[in-house]
Amino acid sequence: MTSAPTASRNASDGWFQASATAQIHAEQLKRVELFNGRAAMLGFVIGVLTEAITSQGILHQIGLATLLGPGGGLG
């Protein structure tokens, strides 16, 4: 038979473990979002530099220039 203090301690341990798991998950999400943001910034800079070097927009570079129409502009 389980005594009252032991049962209370087990419930407290369960709450602590759930709290710790939630905190670890939040920290992991923060790190992942930080990495995603940095990767997006790096991709943007690479895209801008590539456009500057080749004098072609991203749609031309990936073969979707036909979406631009005959004048080469969007409008």
PDB file of N, CA and C in Angstrom:
ATOM      1  N   MET A   1       0.832  -1.159   0.000  1.00  0.00           N
ATOM      2  CA  MET A   1       0.000   0.000   0.000  1.00  0.00           C
ATOM      3  C   MET A   1       0.890   1.238   0.000  1.00  0.00           C
ATOM      4  N   THR A   2       0.518   2.231  -0.770  1.00  0.00           N
ATOM      5  CA  THR A   2       1.293   3.444  -0.903  1.00  0.00           C
ATOM      6  C   THR A   2       0.870   4.450   0.147  1.00  0.00           C
ATOM      7  N   SER A   3       1.861   5.028   0.808  1.00  0.00           N
ATOM      8  CA  SER A   3       1.531   6.021   1.830  1.00  0.00           C
ATOM      9  C   SER A   3       1.222   7.360   1.156  1.00  0.00           C
ATOM     10  N   ALA A   4       0.548   8.238   1.871  1.00  0.00           N
ATOM     11  CA  ALA A   4       0.137   9.535   1.331  1.00  0.00           C
ATOM     12  C   ALA A   4       1.331  10.392   0.914  1.00  0.00           C
ATOM     13  N   PRO A   5       2.398  10.476   1.710  1.00  0.00           N
ATOM     14  CA  PRO A   5       3.533  11.312   1.284  1.00  0.00           C
ATOM     15  C   PRO A   5       4.184  10.799   0.001  1.00  0.00           C
ATOM     16  N   THR A   6       4.256   9.474  -0.153  1.00  0.00           N
ATOM     17  CA  THR A   6       4.851   8.907  -1.360  1.00  0.00           C
ATOM     18  C   THR A   6       3.998   9.218  -2.574  1.00  0.00           C
ATOM     19  N   ALA A   7       2.690   9.086  -2.452  1.00  0.00           N
ATOM     20  CA  ALA A   7       1.789   9.388  -3.567  1.00  0.00           C
ATOM     21  C   ALA A   7       1.883  10.864  -3.929  1.00  0.00           C
ATOM     22  N   SER A   8       1.968  11.716  -2.925  1.00  0.00           N
ATOM     23  CA  SER A   8       2.089  13.149  -3.171  1.00  0.00           C
ATOM     24  C   SER A   8       3.413  13.467  -3.863  1.00  0.00           C
ATOM     25  N   ARG A   9       4.455  12.796  -3.439  1.00  0.00           N
ATOM     26  CA  ARG A   9       5.763  13.020  -4.041  1.00  0.00           C
ATOM     27  C   ARG A   9       5.774  12.549  -5.494  1.00  0.00           C
ATOM     28  N   ASN A  10       5.128  11.423  -5.792  1.00  0.00           N
ATOM     29  CA  ASN A  10       5.064  10.924  -7.168  1.00  0.00           C
ATOM     30  C   ASN A  10       4.305  11.901  -8.060  1.00  0.00           C
ATOM     31  N   ALA A  11       3.225  12.485  -7.549  1.00  0.00           N
ATOM     32  CA  ALA A  11       2.468  13.470  -8.321  1.00  0.00           C
ATOM     33  C   ALA A  11       3.326  14.712  -8.550  1.00  0.00           C
ATOM     34  N   SER A  12       4.079  15.093  -7.525  1.00  0.00           N
ATOM     35  CA  SER A  12       4.962  16.257  -7.648  1.00  0.00           C
ATOM     36  C   SER A  12       6.066  15.981  -8.667  1.00  0.00           C
ATOM     37  N   ASP A  13       6.615  14.781  -8.657  1.00  0.00           N
ATOM     38  CA  ASP A  13       7.645  14.401  -9.622  1.00  0.00           C
ATOM     39  C   ASP A  13       7.093  14.436 -11.038  1.00  0.00           C
ATOM     40  N   GLY A  14       5.863  13.983 -11.203  1.00  0.00           N
ATOM     41  CA  GLY A  14       5.231  14.008 -12.528  1.00  0.00           C
ATOM     42  C   GLY A  14       5.079  15.429 -13.042  1.00  0.00           C
ATOM     43  N   TRP A  15       4.663  16.336 -12.162  1.00  0.00           N
ATOM     44  CA  TRP A  15       4.539  17.733 -12.567  1.00  0.00           C
ATOM     45  C   TRP A  15       5.900  18.313 -12.928  1.00  0.00           C
ATOM     46  N   PHE A  16       6.916  17.996 -12.124  1.00  0.00           N
ATOM     47  CA  PHE A  16       8.264  18.505 -12.389  1.00  0.00           C
ATOM     48  C   PHE A  16       8.785  17.983 -13.724  1.00  0.00           C
ATOM     49  N   GLN A  17       8.570  16.708 -13.995  1.00  0.00           N
ATOM     50  CA  GLN A  17       9.040  16.126 -15.251  1.00  0.00           C
ATOM     51  C   GLN A  17       8.319  16.749 -16.446  1.00  0.00           C
ATOM     52  N   ALA A  18       7.013  16.966 -16.312  1.00  0.00           N
ATOM     53  CA  ALA A  18       6.256  17.597 -17.395  1.00  0.00           C
ATOM     54  C   ALA A  18       6.733  19.025 -17.608  1.00  0.00           C
ATOM     55  N   SER A  19       7.005  19.741 -16.536  1.00  0.00           N
ATOM     56  CA  SER A  19       7.497  21.111 -16.627  1.00  0.00           C
ATOM     57  C   SER A  19       8.877  21.145 -17.281  1.00  0.00           C
ATOM     58  N   ALA A  20       9.746  20.241 -16.881  1.00  0.00           N
ATOM     59  CA  ALA A  20      11.094  20.183 -17.451  1.00  0.00           C
ATOM     60  C   ALA A  20      11.039  19.825 -18.931  1.00  0.00           C
ATOM     61  N   THR A  21      10.171  18.907 -19.294  1.00  0.00           N
ATOM     62  CA  THR A  21      10.014  18.517 -20.702  1.00  0.00           C
ATOM     63  C   THR A  21       9.536  19.701 -21.526  1.00  0.00           C
ATOM     64  N   ALA A  22       8.582  20.450 -21.018  1.00  0.00           N
ATOM     65  CA  ALA A  22       8.069  21.620 -21.733  1.00  0.00           C
ATOM     66  C   ALA A  22       9.159  22.671 -21.898  1.00  0.00           C
ATOM     67  N   GLN A  23       9.979  22.873 -20.874  1.00  0.00           N
ATOM     68  CA  GLN A  23      11.056  23.855 -20.955  1.00  0.00           C
ATOM     69  C   GLN A  23      12.103  23.426 -21.979  1.00  0.00           C
ATOM     70  N   ILE A  24      12.464  22.164 -21.986  1.00  0.00           N
ATOM     71  CA  ILE A  24      13.437  21.658 -22.960  1.00  0.00           C
ATOM     72  C   ILE A  24      12.895  21.810 -24.372  1.00  0.00           C
ATOM     73  N   HIS A  25      11.620  21.499 -24.561  1.00  0.00           N
ATOM     74  CA  HIS A  25      10.994  21.624 -25.871  1.00  0.00           C
ATOM     75  C   HIS A  25      11.011  23.083 -26.333  1.00  0.00           C
ATOM     76  N   ALA A  26      10.709  24.008 -25.453  1.00  0.00           N
ATOM     77  CA  ALA A  26      10.716  25.431 -25.797  1.00  0.00           C
ATOM     78  C   ALA A  26      12.122  25.893 -26.179  1.00  0.00           C
ATOM     79  N   GLU A  27      13.131  25.421 -25.471  1.00  0.00           N
ATOM     80  CA  GLU A  27      14.509  25.784 -25.789  1.00  0.00           C
ATOM     81  C   GLU A  27      14.921  25.222 -27.144  1.00  0.00           C
ATOM     82  N   GLN A  28      14.495  23.986 -27.445  1.00  0.00           N
ATOM     83  CA  GLN A  28      14.808  23.397 -28.740  1.00  0.00           C
ATOM     84  C   GLN A  28      14.135  24.164 -29.868  1.00  0.00           C
ATOM     85  N   LEU A  29      12.882  24.556 -29.670  1.00  0.00           N
ATOM     86  CA  LEU A  29      12.183  25.330 -30.689  1.00  0.00           C
ATOM     87  C   LEU A  29      12.865  26.675 -30.921  1.00  0.00           C
ATOM     88  N   LYS A  30      13.335  27.291 -29.855  1.00  0.00           N
ATOM     89  CA  LYS A  30      14.027  28.569 -29.981  1.00  0.00           C
ATOM     90  C   LYS A  30      15.295  28.406 -30.815  1.00  0.00           C
ATOM     91  N   ARG A  31      16.062  27.352 -30.544  1.00  0.00           N
ATOM     92  CA  ARG A  31      17.289  27.107 -31.305  1.00  0.00           C
ATOM     93  C   ARG A  31      16.988  26.821 -32.776  1.00  0.00           C
ATOM     94  N   VAL A  32      15.943  26.038 -33.033  1.00  0.00           N
ATOM     95  CA  VAL A  32      15.578  25.707 -34.410  1.00  0.00           C
ATOM     96  C   VAL A  32      15.142  26.955 -35.165  1.00  0.00           C
ATOM     97  N   GLU A  33      14.353  27.798 -34.536  1.00  0.00           N
ATOM     98  CA  GLU A  33      13.903  29.029 -35.191  1.00  0.00           C
ATOM     99  C   GLU A  33      15.070  29.984 -35.431  1.00  0.00           C
ATOM    100  N   LEU A  34      16.015  30.024 -34.528  1.00  0.00           N
ATOM    101  CA  LEU A  34      17.204  30.845 -34.714  1.00  0.00           C
ATOM    102  C   LEU A  34      17.999  30.346 -35.919  1.00  0.00           C
ATOM    103  N   PHE A  35      18.151  29.039 -36.034  1.00  0.00           N
ATOM    104  CA  PHE A  35      18.850  28.453 -37.182  1.00  0.00           C
ATOM    105  C   PHE A  35      18.100  28.745 -38.478  1.00  0.00           C
ATOM    106  N   ASN A  36      16.772  28.592 -38.478  1.00  0.00           N
ATOM    107  CA  ASN A  36      15.975  28.866 -39.679  1.00  0.00           C
ATOM    108  C   ASN A  36      16.115  30.320 -40.104  1.00  0.00           C
ATOM    109  N   GLY A  37      16.099  31.228 -39.160  1.00  0.00           N
ATOM    110  CA  GLY A  37      16.258  32.643 -39.475  1.00  0.00           C
ATOM    111  C   GLY A  37      17.615  32.939 -40.090  1.00  0.00           C
ATOM    112  N   ARG A  38      18.636  32.348 -39.539  1.00  0.00           N
ATOM    113  CA  ARG A  38      19.984  32.558 -40.074  1.00  0.00           C
ATOM    114  C   ARG A  38      20.112  31.957 -41.471  1.00  0.00           C
ATOM    115  N   ALA A  39      19.537  30.796 -41.686  1.00  0.00           N
ATOM    116  CA  ALA A  39      19.575  30.175 -43.013  1.00  0.00           C
ATOM    117  C   ALA A  39      18.820  31.026 -44.032  1.00  0.00           C
ATOM    118  N   ALA A  40      17.693  31.601 -43.642  1.00  0.00           N
ATOM    119  CA  ALA A  40      16.929  32.467 -44.543  1.00  0.00           C
ATOM    120  C   ALA A  40      17.729  33.722 -44.889  1.00  0.00           C
ATOM    121  N   MET A  41      18.374  34.316 -43.902  1.00  0.00           N
ATOM    122  CA  MET A  41      19.187  35.512 -44.167  1.00  0.00           C
ATOM    123  C   MET A  41      20.337  35.179 -45.113  1.00  0.00           C
ATOM    124  N   LEU A  42      20.978  34.046 -44.892  1.00  0.00           N
ATOM    125  CA  LEU A  42      22.082  33.630 -45.755  1.00  0.00           C
ATOM    126  C   LEU A  42      21.579  33.386 -47.180  1.00  0.00           C
ATOM    127  N   GLY A  43      20.434  32.727 -47.313  1.00  0.00           N
ATOM    128  CA  GLY A  43      19.857  32.487 -48.638  1.00  0.00           C
ATOM    129  C   GLY A  43      19.520  33.775 -49.359  1.00  0.00           C
ATOM    130  N   PHE A  44      18.980  34.747 -48.630  1.00  0.00           N
ATOM    131  CA  PHE A  44      18.650  36.035 -49.232  1.00  0.00           C
ATOM    132  C   PHE A  44      19.905  36.741 -49.733  1.00  0.00           C
ATOM    133  N   VAL A  45      20.942  36.753 -48.921  1.00  0.00           N
ATOM    134  CA  VAL A  45      22.190  37.409 -49.314  1.00  0.00           C
ATOM    135  C   VAL A  45      22.800  36.710 -50.522  1.00  0.00           C
ATOM    136  N   ILE A  46      22.791  35.403 -50.545  1.00  0.00           N
ATOM    137  CA  ILE A  46      23.323  34.663 -51.692  1.00  0.00           C
ATOM    138  C   ILE A  46      22.515  34.979 -52.946  1.00  0.00           C
ATOM    139  N   GLY A  47      21.182  35.060 -52.815  1.00  0.00           N
ATOM    140  CA  GLY A  47      20.341  35.401 -53.960  1.00  0.00           C
ATOM    141  C   GLY A  47      20.642  36.788 -54.503  1.00  0.00           C
ATOM    142  N   VAL A  48      20.796  37.763 -53.612  1.00  0.00           N
ATOM    143  CA  VAL A  48      21.108  39.135 -54.037  1.00  0.00           C
ATOM    144  C   VAL A  48      22.477  39.184 -54.704  1.00  0.00           C
ATOM    145  N   LEU A  49      23.458  38.523 -54.121  1.00  0.00           N
ATOM    146  CA  LEU A  49      24.797  38.514 -54.718  1.00  0.00           C
ATOM    147  C   LEU A  49      24.797  37.823 -56.080  1.00  0.00           C
ATOM    148  N   THR A  50      24.067  36.743 -56.208  1.00  0.00           N
ATOM    149  CA  THR A  50      23.985  36.025 -57.479  1.00  0.00           C
ATOM    150  C   THR A  50      23.334  36.897 -58.537  1.00  0.00           C
ATOM    151  N   GLU A  51      22.279  37.626 -58.169  1.00  0.00           N
ATOM    152  CA  GLU A  51      21.651  38.538 -59.118  1.00  0.00           C
ATOM    153  C   GLU A  51      22.617  39.640 -59.530  1.00  0.00           C
ATOM    154  N   ALA A  52      23.395  40.149 -58.598  1.00  0.00           N
ATOM    155  CA  ALA A  52      24.352  41.207 -58.916  1.00  0.00           C
ATOM    156  C   ALA A  52      25.462  40.701 -59.839  1.00  0.00           C
ATOM    157  N   ILE A  53      25.909  39.488 -59.622  1.00  0.00           N
ATOM    158  CA  ILE A  53      27.002  38.931 -60.425  1.00  0.00           C
ATOM    159  C   ILE A  53      26.523  38.560 -61.828  1.00  0.00           C
ATOM    160  N   THR A  54      25.340  37.939 -61.940  1.00  0.00           N
ATOM    161  CA  THR A  54      24.867  37.446 -63.242  1.00  0.00           C
ATOM    162  C   THR A  54      23.999  38.452 -63.980  1.00  0.00           C
ATOM    163  N   SER A  55      23.551  39.492 -63.319  1.00  0.00           N
ATOM    164  CA  SER A  55      22.633  40.486 -63.899  1.00  0.00           C
ATOM    165  C   SER A  55      21.323  39.848 -64.354  1.00  0.00           C
ATOM    166  N   GLN A  56      20.944  38.764 -63.744  1.00  0.00           N
ATOM    167  CA  GLN A  56      19.678  38.093 -64.037  1.00  0.00           C
ATOM    168  C   GLN A  56      18.929  37.914 -62.729  1.00  0.00           C
ATOM    169  N   GLY A  57      17.622  38.077 -62.804  1.00  0.00           N
ATOM    170  CA  GLY A  57      16.797  37.858 -61.626  1.00  0.00           C
ATOM    171  C   GLY A  57      16.689  36.384 -61.294  1.00  0.00           C
ATOM    172  N   ILE A  58      16.126  36.109 -60.137  1.00  0.00           N
ATOM    173  CA  ILE A  58      16.023  34.717 -59.682  1.00  0.00           C
ATOM    174  C   ILE A  58      15.156  33.874 -60.608  1.00  0.00           C
ATOM    175  N   LEU A  59      14.108  34.470 -61.170  1.00  0.00           N
ATOM    176  CA  LEU A  59      13.250  33.699 -62.081  1.00  0.00           C
ATOM    177  C   LEU A  59      14.004  33.293 -63.341  1.00  0.00           C
ATOM    178  N   HIS A  60      14.861  34.151 -63.840  1.00  0.00           N
ATOM    179  CA  HIS A  60      15.690  33.787 -64.994  1.00  0.00           C
ATOM    180  C   HIS A  60      16.668  32.671 -64.624  1.00  0.00           C
ATOM    181  N   GLN A  61      17.220  32.759 -63.458  1.00  0.00           N
ATOM    182  CA  GLN A  61      18.229  31.791 -63.040  1.00  0.00           C
ATOM    183  C   GLN A  61      17.659  30.392 -62.869  1.00  0.00           C
ATOM    184  N   ILE A  62      16.417  30.298 -62.426  1.00  0.00           N
ATOM    185  CA  ILE A  62      15.840  28.969 -62.210  1.00  0.00           C
ATOM    186  C   ILE A  62      14.970  28.516 -63.373  1.00  0.00           C
ATOM    187  N   GLY A  63      14.978  29.288 -64.473  1.00  0.00           N
ATOM    188  CA  GLY A  63      14.292  28.874 -65.681  1.00  0.00           C
ATOM    189  C   GLY A  63      12.816  29.212 -65.730  1.00  0.00           C
ATOM    190  N   LEU A  64      12.365  30.172 -64.949  1.00  0.00           N
ATOM    191  CA  LEU A  64      10.956  30.551 -64.949  1.00  0.00           C
ATOM    192  C   LEU A  64      10.748  31.949 -65.532  1.00  0.00           C
ATOM    193  N   ALA A  65      11.628  32.363 -66.421  1.00  0.00           N
ATOM    194  CA  ALA A  65      11.540  33.696 -67.012  1.00  0.00           C
ATOM    195  C   ALA A  65      10.279  33.861 -67.837  1.00  0.00           C
ATOM    196  N   THR A  66       9.691  32.777 -68.307  1.00  0.00           N
ATOM    197  CA  THR A  66       8.463  32.869 -69.100  1.00  0.00           C
ATOM    198  C   THR A  66       7.310  33.429 -68.262  1.00  0.00           C
ATOM    199  N   LEU A  67       7.392  33.331 -66.948  1.00  0.00           N
ATOM    200  CA  LEU A  67       6.367  33.892 -66.092  1.00  0.00           C
ATOM    201  C   LEU A  67       6.382  35.417 -66.128  1.00  0.00           C
ATOM    202  N   LEU A  68       7.504  35.984 -66.507  1.00  0.00           N
ATOM    203  CA  LEU A  68       7.642  37.427 -66.540  1.00  0.00           C
ATOM    204  C   LEU A  68       6.949  38.052 -67.748  1.00  0.00           C
ATOM    205  N   GLY A  69       6.713  37.285 -68.763  1.00  0.00           N
ATOM    206  CA  GLY A  69       6.079  37.834 -69.963  1.00  0.00           C
ATOM    207  C   GLY A  69       7.110  38.348 -70.950  1.00  0.00           C
ATOM    208  N   PRO A  70       6.631  38.900 -72.067  1.00  0.00           N
ATOM    209  CA  PRO A  70       7.560  39.313 -73.144  1.00  0.00           C
ATOM    210  C   PRO A  70       8.443  40.494 -72.769  1.00  0.00           C
ATOM    211  N   GLY A  71       7.974  41.400 -71.935  1.00  0.00           N
ATOM    212  CA  GLY A  71       8.772  42.573 -71.587  1.00  0.00           C
ATOM    213  C   GLY A  71       9.807  42.300 -70.504  1.00  0.00           C
ATOM    214  N   GLY A  72       9.707  41.192 -69.835  1.00  0.00           N
ATOM    215  CA  GLY A  72      10.649  40.855 -68.779  1.00  0.00           C
ATOM    216  C   GLY A  72      10.266  41.407 -67.424  1.00  0.00           C
ATOM    217  N   GLY A  73       9.198  42.179 -67.349  1.00  0.00           N
ATOM    218  CA  GLY A  73       8.765  42.733 -66.079  1.00  0.00           C
ATOM    219  C   GLY A  73       7.515  42.026 -65.579  1.00  0.00           C
ATOM    220  N   LEU A  74       7.166  42.258 -64.348  1.00  0.00           N
ATOM    221  CA  LEU A  74       5.978  41.620 -63.778  1.00  0.00           C
ATOM    222  C   LEU A  74       4.698  42.374 -64.116  1.00  0.00           C
ATOM    223  N   GLY A  75       4.774  43.624 -64.482  1.00  0.00           N
ATOM    224  CA  GLY A  75       3.571  44.411 -64.663  1.00  0.00           C
ATOM    225  C   GLY A  75       3.260  44.732 -66.021  1.00  0.00           C
TER     226      GLY A  75
END
